[in-house]
CSV table of C-alpha atoms in Angstrom, one decimal:
chain,number,residue,atom,x,y,z
A,1,MET,CA,0.0,0.0,0.0
A,2,ILE,CA,1.0,3.6,-0.6
A,3,LYS,CA,1.2,6.0,2.3
A,4,TYR,CA,-0.3,9.3,1.2
A,5,LEU,CA,0.8,12.5,2.9
A,6,LEU,CA,-2.7,13.8,2.9
A,7,ASP,CA,-1.9,16.9,0.8
A,8,LYS,CA,-4.5,16.1,-1.8
A,9,TYR,CA,-7.2,14.5,0.3
A,10,MET,CA,-6.9,13.9,4.1
A,11,ILE,CA,-8.8,12.0,6.7
A,12,GLU,CA,-7.2,12.1,10.1
A,13,SER,CA,-7.6,11.6,13.8
A,14,ILE,CA,-6.1,14.4,15.9
A,15,GLY,CA,-2.3,13.9,15.9
A,16,VAL,CA,-2.3,11.6,12.9
A,17,ILE,CA,-0.9,13.0,9.7
A,18,SER,CA,-1.1,10.0,7.3
A,19,LEU,CA,-3.0,6.8,6.5
A,20,ASN,CA,-2.2,3.7,4.6
A,21,ILE,CA,-4.8,3.6,1.9
A,22,ASP,CA,-5.0,1.9,-1.4
A,23,ILE,CA,-7.7,3.8,-3.4
A,24,GLY,CA,-6.5,2.5,-6.7
A,25,SER,CA,-7.0,-1.2,-6.0
A,26,LYS,CA,-10.5,-0.5,-4.6
A,27,ILE,CA,-11.5,1.4,-7.7
A,28,ARG,CA,-10.1,-1.3,-10.0
A,29,LEU,CA,-11.9,-4.1,-8.1
A,30,LEU,CA,-15.2,-2.2,-8.2
A,31,ARG,CA,-14.8,-1.4,-11.9
A,32,LYS,CA,-14.2,-5.0,-12.7
A,33,ASP,CA,-17.1,-6.2,-10.6
A,34,LEU,CA,-19.3,-4.0,-12.7
A,35,ASN,CA,-17.8,-5.3,-15.9
A,36,MET,CA,-16.6,-1.8,-16.8
A,37,SER,CA,-13.5,-1.0,-18.8
A,38,ILE,CA,-11.2,1.9,-17.9
A,39,THR,CA,-12.8,3.6,-20.9
A,40,ASP,CA,-16.3,3.0,-19.6
A,41,LEU,CA,-15.4,4.4,-16.2
A,42,ALA,CA,-13.6,7.4,-17.7
A,43,LYS,CA,-16.6,8.2,-19.9
A,44,SER,CA,-19.1,7.8,-17.0
A,45,ALA,CA,-17.0,10.0,-14.7
A,46,GLU,CA,-16.2,12.5,-17.4
A,47,LEU,CA,-12.4,12.0,-16.8
A,48,SER,CA,-9.6,10.9,-19.1
A,49,THR,CA,-8.7,7.3,-19.5
A,50,GLY,CA,-5.1,8.2,-18.6
A,51,LEU,CA,-6.2,9.7,-15.3
A,52,ILE,CA,-8.3,6.7,-14.4
A,53,SER,CA,-5.3,4.4,-15.2
A,54,GLN,CA,-2.9,6.4,-13.1
A,55,ILE,CA,-5.4,6.5,-10.2
A,56,GLU,CA,-5.8,2.7,-10.3
A,57,ARG,CA,-2.0,2.3,-10.3
A,58,ASN,CA,-1.7,4.7,-7.4
A,59,ILE,CA,0.5,7.0,-9.5
A,60,VAL,CA,-1.6,10.0,-8.8
A,61,VAL,CA,-3.9,10.9,-5.9
A,62,PRO,CA,-7.3,12.0,-7.3
A,63,SER,CA,-8.8,15.3,-6.3
A,64,VAL,CA,-11.9,15.3,-4.3
A,65,ALA,CA,-13.9,16.4,-7.3
A,66,SER,CA,-12.5,13.5,-9.4
A,67,LEU,CA,-13.0,11.0,-6.6
A,68,TRP,CA,-16.7,12.1,-6.3
A,69,LYS,CA,-17.2,11.5,-10.0
A,70,VAL,CA,-15.5,8.1,-9.8
A,71,ALA,CA,-17.4,7.0,-6.7
A,72,LYS,CA,-20.8,8.1,-8.3
A,73,SER,CA,-20.0,6.1,-11.4
A,74,LEU,CA,-19.2,3.0,-9.3
A,75,ASN,CA,-22.3,3.5,-7.1
A,76,VAL,CA,-20.4,4.0,-3.8
A,77,SER,CA,-19.7,7.0,-1.6
A,78,ILE,CA,-16.2,8.4,-1.2
A,79,GLY,CA,-16.2,7.0,2.3
A,80,TYR,CA,-16.0,3.5,0.8
A,81,PHE,CA,-12.4,4.1,-0.3
A,82,PHE,CA,-11.3,5.2,3.2
A,83,ASP,CA,-13.3,2.6,5.2
A,84,GLU,CA,-11.2,0.5,7.5
A,85,GLU,CA,-10.3,-2.9,6.3
A,86,ASN,CA,-11.0,-4.6,9.7
A,87,LYS,CA,-14.6,-4.2,10.8
A,88,VAL,CA,-14.7,-3.8,14.6
A,89,ALA,CA,-17.3,-2.7,17.1
A,90,VAL,CA,-17.6,1.1,16.9
A,91,ASN,CA,-18.2,3.3,19.9
A,92,PRO,CA,-21.4,5.3,19.0
A,93,ILE,CA,-20.0,8.3,20.9
A,94,VAL,CA,-17.6,10.7,19.2
A,95,LYS,CA,-15.6,12.8,21.7
A,96,ARG,CA,-14.8,16.3,20.5
A,97,GLU,CA,-11.1,15.7,20.7
A,98,ASN,CA,-11.4,12.5,18.7
A,99,ARG,CA,-13.3,13.7,15.6
A,100,LYS,CA,-11.9,12.6,12.3
A,101,LYS,CA,-11.1,15.4,9.9
A,102,ILE,CA,-11.4,15.7,6.1
A,103,MET,CA,-9.5,18.3,4.3
A,104,THR,CA,-9.0,19.0,0.6
A,105,SER,CA,-6.1,20.5,-1.4
A,106,ASN,CA,-8.1,23.3,-3.0
A,107,SER,CA,-9.6,24.8,0.2
A,108,SER,CA,-8.6,25.3,3.8
A,109,ALA,CA,-12.1,24.2,4.9
A,110,ILE,CA,-12.1,21.6,7.7
A,111,TYR,CA,-14.8,19.0,7.8
A,112,GLU,CA,-15.1,17.2,11.2
A,113,LEU,CA,-17.0,13.9,11.2
A,114,LEU,CA,-19.6,13.8,13.9
A,115,THR,CA,-20.1,10.1,13.3
A,116,PRO,CA,-17.5,7.4,14.1
A,117,ASN,CA,-16.6,7.0,10.4
A,118,LEU,CA,-17.9,7.6,6.9
A,119,ASN,CA,-19.6,4.2,6.5
A,120,ARG,CA,-23.1,5.5,7.5
A,121,LYS,CA,-26.4,6.2,5.7
A,122,ILE,CA,-26.3,9.8,7.0
A,123,GLU,CA,-23.3,12.1,6.8
A,124,PHE,CA,-23.0,14.4,9.8
A,125,LEU,CA,-20.4,17.1,9.7
A,126,HIS,CA,-19.1,20.1,11.6
A,127,ILE,CA,-17.7,22.5,9.0
A,128,ILE,CA,-15.1,25.2,9.7
A,129,LEU,CA,-14.5,27.9,7.1
A,130,GLU,CA,-12.0,30.7,7.7
A,131,LYS,CA,-12.8,34.3,6.5
A,132,ASP,CA,-13.3,34.5,2.7
A,133,ASP,CA,-12.8,30.7,2.3
A,134,SER,CA,-15.3,28.3,0.6
A,135,SER,CA,-16.1,24.7,0.6
A,136,THR,CA,-15.1,24.3,-3.1
A,137,LYS,CA,-14.0,26.6,-5.8
A,138,GLU,CA,-16.9,25.7,-8.1
A,139,LEU,CA,-20.5,24.6,-7.7
A,140,ILE,CA,-20.8,20.8,-7.1
A,141,THR,CA,-23.7,18.5,-7.3
A,142,HIS,CA,-24.4,15.0,-5.8
A,143,GLU,CA,-27.2,12.7,-5.1
A,144,GLY,CA,-29.5,13.3,-2.1
A,145,GLU,CA,-30.4,16.1,0.2
A,146,GLU,CA,-28.8,18.2,2.9
A,147,CYS,CA,-29.6,20.6,5.6
A,148,GLY,CA,-27.4,22.8,7.8
A,149,ILE,CA,-27.3,25.3,10.6
A,150,VAL,CA,-24.8,28.1,11.2
A,151,LEU,CA,-23.4,28.1,14.7
A,152,GLU,CA,-21.1,31.1,14.3
A,153,GLY,CA,-20.3,33.6,11.6
A,154,LYS,CA,-22.0,34.4,8.3
A,155,LEU,CA,-22.4,31.9,5.5
A,156,LEU,CA,-23.4,32.3,1.9
A,157,VAL,CA,-24.9,29.1,0.4
A,158,LYS,CA,-24.6,29.7,-3.3
A,159,THR,CA,-26.7,27.5,-5.5
A,160,ALA,CA,-27.8,27.3,-9.1
A,161,ASN,CA,-31.3,28.3,-7.9
A,162,GLY,CA,-30.2,31.4,-6.0
A,163,ASP,CA,-28.0,32.6,-3.2
A,164,TYR,CA,-28.9,32.4,0.5
A,165,ILE,CA,-27.2,34.2,3.4
A,166,LEU,CA,-27.3,32.4,6.8
A,167,GLU,CA,-26.3,34.1,10.0
A,168,GLU,CA,-25.9,32.5,13.5
A,169,GLY,CA,-28.9,30.3,14.2
A,170,ASP,CA,-30.2,30.2,10.7
A,171,SER,CA,-30.7,26.9,8.9
A,172,ILE,CA,-31.3,25.7,5.4
A,173,TYR,CA,-32.5,22.6,3.5
A,174,PHE,CA,-32.0,21.9,-0.2
A,175,ASP,CA,-31.8,19.1,-2.8
A,176,SER,CA,-28.1,18.2,-3.3
A,177,THR,CA,-28.6,17.6,-7.0
A,178,VAL,CA,-28.8,21.4,-7.3
A,179,PRO,CA,-25.3,22.7,-7.9
A,180,HIS,CA,-24.0,24.4,-4.7
A,181,ARG,CA,-21.1,25.5,-2.5
A,182,TYR,CA,-20.6,27.3,0.8
A,183,ILE,CA,-18.7,30.6,1.2
A,184,ASN,CA,-17.8,32.4,4.5
A,185,ILE,CA,-18.7,36.0,3.8
A,186,GLY,CA,-18.4,37.2,7.4
A,187,ASP,CA,-15.5,38.8,9.2
A,188,LYS,CA,-14.6,35.8,11.3
A,189,THR,CA,-14.4,32.1,11.2
A,190,CYS,CA,-17.7,30.4,10.3
A,191,THR,CA,-18.8,27.1,11.9
A,192,SER,CA,-21.8,25.1,10.8
A,193,ILE,CA,-23.4,21.7,11.2
A,194,TRP,CA,-24.5,19.7,8.2
A,195,ALA,CA,-26.4,16.5,7.6
A,196,MET,CA,-26.5,14.8,4.2
A,197,THR,CA,-28.1,11.7,3.0
A,198,PRO,CA,-26.8,9.7,1.3
A,199,PRO,CA,-23.3,10.6,2.2
A,200,SER,CA,-21.4,12.7,-0.3
A,201,PHE,CA,-17.9,11.9,1.0
């Protein structure tokens, strides 16, 4: 397995800076189980065949956007690729200091898991956005629905159907198939809680 330095996509427990994960092999096995060629997967995910081949051979680490597309084409969530190999009993309580974090290379946004892991039917996240930062650089879309509430700061939820400004205590619900992203438009750190089903990570 390749040890990634979490500079492209990172999931960590506090104090841990790397994981042994083999995304490429999981993608290849899923693709073959679905009787898909690399060309089929590339076409479905709207990515190049060369990129899919490199990802499967662990030559490159896919961006979150690319991994989203691949996961959708293979009918799994992103969490599938990071799920622990050994299934053990999981403590249903997540202590604040033990929250796992997800970070991406194109944003300083921090996503803290409020569930023990990503292998759940509902994704429950605590999102931290610094001033002027956003969840993604472009609008994204995925299956399902989501709702969120702002705990602190001021958040712009930008969607293809319109823009919505949320202040402390405000909440929102929308269909995740509508292109969207979150932007901190306040003068301080913005923190919010989000629930999504099915999971998008």
